Amino acid sequence: MMDVRSFAVIATVVFGIGVYGALARRHAIAVIIAIELMLNAAVLNFVSFSRLAAPGSAVSGQVFAVFIITVAAAEAIVALALVLALHRALKTARLDRFNMLKW
Amino acid sequence: MGETLFLDLKDFALAVAAALLPGGLLASVSALISAGAVLVVAPVTMMFLTWVERKGVGRFQDRYGPNRVGPFGVLQPIADGIKMILKEDIIPDGSDRLLHNIMPVLAAAPVFLLFLVLPFGRGMVAADLNVGVLFFLCISSMQSPMIISAGLGARSKYSVLGSMRAVVQVLSYEIPMVIVIVAVVMTAGSMSTSEIVAAQVRDGWFVLTPWGAFGFIVFLIAATAEANRSPFDMSEAESELVAGFHTEYSGFKFALFQMAEFLSAFASAGLAATLFLGGWQGPGFLPSWAWFGAKALGVYFVLVWFRATLPRFRIDQLLALAWKFLFPLSLLVVVAAAAWYFMPLLPALVTNLVLLVGGYGLLSSWILSEFIRMNAPRAVPDAR
Amino acid sequence: MPADIAFAMLGVMTIGGALVAVGAGNLYRAVLGLMLCLVGMAGLFLLQRADFLAVAQVLIYVGGVAVLIVFAVILTEREGEPLAAAVNPRMVPAALILGAGLTAVLVSVLWRSTPAESPVADVTARTLAEALLNRYLVPFEAVSLLLLAALVGALLIAKEKES
């Protein structure tokens, strides 16, 4: 039960849930949450599959995971700042209201 | 006397378990015994700490403190506990019931994990992780979302204000604390708490070096703020916010928040003793765990002393202190620690003193001028 | 055996947290679900002996990102616009098909693969640090630059314009 496959299945399911959330949710912050889920599923995959690498290079997967966590944090900060700026301009954080470029 | 008392007790329990259970479970049982010891000791410690706190503050204020229940009032915490359980449990109308009910538990539960990585004595660490110090920080950082959710769940403005303040403060003071810990980890060459103590057995207590002394002071201030204790108790400033984020809590849920607070303050004191004061080592007339307890209690007593002596900060002063004073000073501590590690004694001493004393002088004059500027009467803006 | 029980519990926690995070109408609860999911993930890292990553995950996400998200929710919450209308009904079928389909395809591929011998890598904080500061030094510095840029950029975007 503890082989790489079962971890990968969990990561896949979380990724799928994240895809659903990112597409279906209406509130910008909810979409950010869903994107965080997807990024974390990727981190889990990197950690799990690094176990299959040659003994000396198993660390590479975890290094990648560190980078993803860092980039995800930076992404969350910038995205939240954007949501705040949009909220200040348009008084809403609902994505379907951000339609000024449509016409 | 009794150096291996607790280890012997554990061995005895393990021997009993080995006689009763199949061999495969023995490792799990060993872990369970350590965890169980932490779970039993922590609430008892918390009760004792409330007594120390009230007695200490009482004495500082020229009062007796609790002295009715039991000799010197030592049974007062038990009376308090019974009172807390008997109180009515009030859930305010319009609060988010789920958040309100779940948050006291989620705030109190992680605190027990803090004690897993503290070395209470020679060979007495419940889980010797190779990322021990980082684990401690990670668990203590889990408190800020719990605090903010507890405040938001109540939907009362005092709670929300208190939780916002608490989170801003905890996030700001975490940074100098982490940077100072980096200096210690760098010098000891490990993040495992037991190896940090071992490094201090080898090289002497870190607090006795110049960078260690400054680092200890920065750590102590940051830990006071992390634990939301006076003079940094912005989040529950009773004269401004009623009781901050736990205004709407009563009875046993309130007691859980109190327990989380006292225990995390004590755990920070224990971490300070581990990182800077040599952990469990000390002259042999007392067993190692007694030395650890004495040091941790000593640091805790200093926290009580702070509380009794200093008036409360204002929120802008508090953030200025974190970002304009502690943060640069902690970076200087890291540089000084590196110099101490790589240079021979005399130049290292000179570099350390120049960096730290000079930096301290500059930064403290800057922060003082900032404080004065903050308190200056504002010019009345022109009517627009 | 205890590891299997832990794995099952953490898996349920992770997936359940993820479901709450995308399903809850109330955004505060969604953030709680996210935290639950992330802590479960950290537990899954621990099961694979990635101690450092597990701890860093909790430190950064639960202590940092989750709190930031809660702050953003507070700042963007408005009276007239209940958060409960959280799902765009026209997007739901497409999102469901895409999410569920992707999951189904990937899981079925995984299921058909032969289970490989999977040793537990012994990566300590020390080996990780050595890799980061030797072989991966340039990406490491690039990521720190990225963090700095994100910090400054976020400040610039979110700052109130002084009139």
PDB file of C-alpha atoms in Angstrom, chain C residues 3 8 14 17 25 43 48 50 52 54 57-58 60 69 76-77 79 82 86-87 96 102 104 107 109 119-120 124 145:
ATOM      1  CA  ALA C   3       2.261   2.924   8.481  1.00  0.00           C
ATOM      2  CA  ALA C   8      -5.135   5.605   4.911  1.00  0.00           C
ATOM      3  CA  THR C  14      -5.933  15.121   2.227  1.00  0.00           C
ATOM      4  CA  GLY C  17      -9.700  18.624   2.902  1.00  0.00           C
ATOM      5  CA  GLY C  25     -19.640  27.987   0.082  1.00  0.00           C
ATOM      6  CA  GLY C  43       1.932  13.832   6.746  1.00  0.00           C
ATOM      7  CA  GLN C  48       8.147   9.043   2.748  1.00  0.00           C
ATOM      8  CA  ALA C  50      10.877  13.807   3.602  1.00  0.00           C
ATOM      9  CA  PHE C  52      12.335  18.779   5.925  1.00  0.00           C
ATOM     10  CA  ALA C  54       6.898  18.208   5.527  1.00  0.00           C
ATOM     11  CA  GLN C  57       5.199  22.786   3.945  1.00  0.00           C
ATOM     12  CA  VAL C  58       3.347  23.382   7.211  1.00  0.00           C
ATOM     13  CA  ILE C  60       4.977  28.115   4.746  1.00  0.00           C
ATOM     14  CA  ILE C  69      -5.753  34.108   2.223  1.00  0.00           C
ATOM     15  CA  THR C  76     -12.820  41.608   0.129  1.00  0.00           C
ATOM     16  CA  GLU C  77     -15.901  40.493   2.037  1.00  0.00           C
ATOM     17  CA  GLU C  79     -22.393  42.784   2.816  1.00  0.00           C
ATOM     18  CA  PRO C  82     -23.068  36.615  -0.091  1.00  0.00           C
ATOM     19  CA  ALA C  86     -19.768  30.485  -5.011  1.00  0.00           C
ATOM     20  CA  VAL C  87     -20.098  28.307  -8.082  1.00  0.00           C
ATOM     21  CA  LEU C  96     -16.818  18.335 -13.501  1.00  0.00           C
ATOM     22  CA  LEU C 102      -8.524  13.901 -15.953  1.00  0.00           C
ATOM     23  CA  ALA C 104     -10.025   8.948 -14.169  1.00  0.00           C
ATOM     24  CA  VAL C 107      -5.625   6.947 -12.204  1.00  0.00           C
ATOM     25  CA  VAL C 109      -2.940   4.714 -16.305  1.00  0.00           C
ATOM     26  CA  PRO C 119      12.623   2.192  -1.528  1.00  0.00           C
ATOM     27  CA  VAL C 120      12.289   5.095   0.867  1.00  0.00           C
ATOM     28  CA  THR C 124      18.030  14.476   5.374  1.00  0.00           C
ATOM     29  CA  LEU C 145      15.340  36.836  -6.604  1.00  0.00           C
TER      30      LEU C 145
END
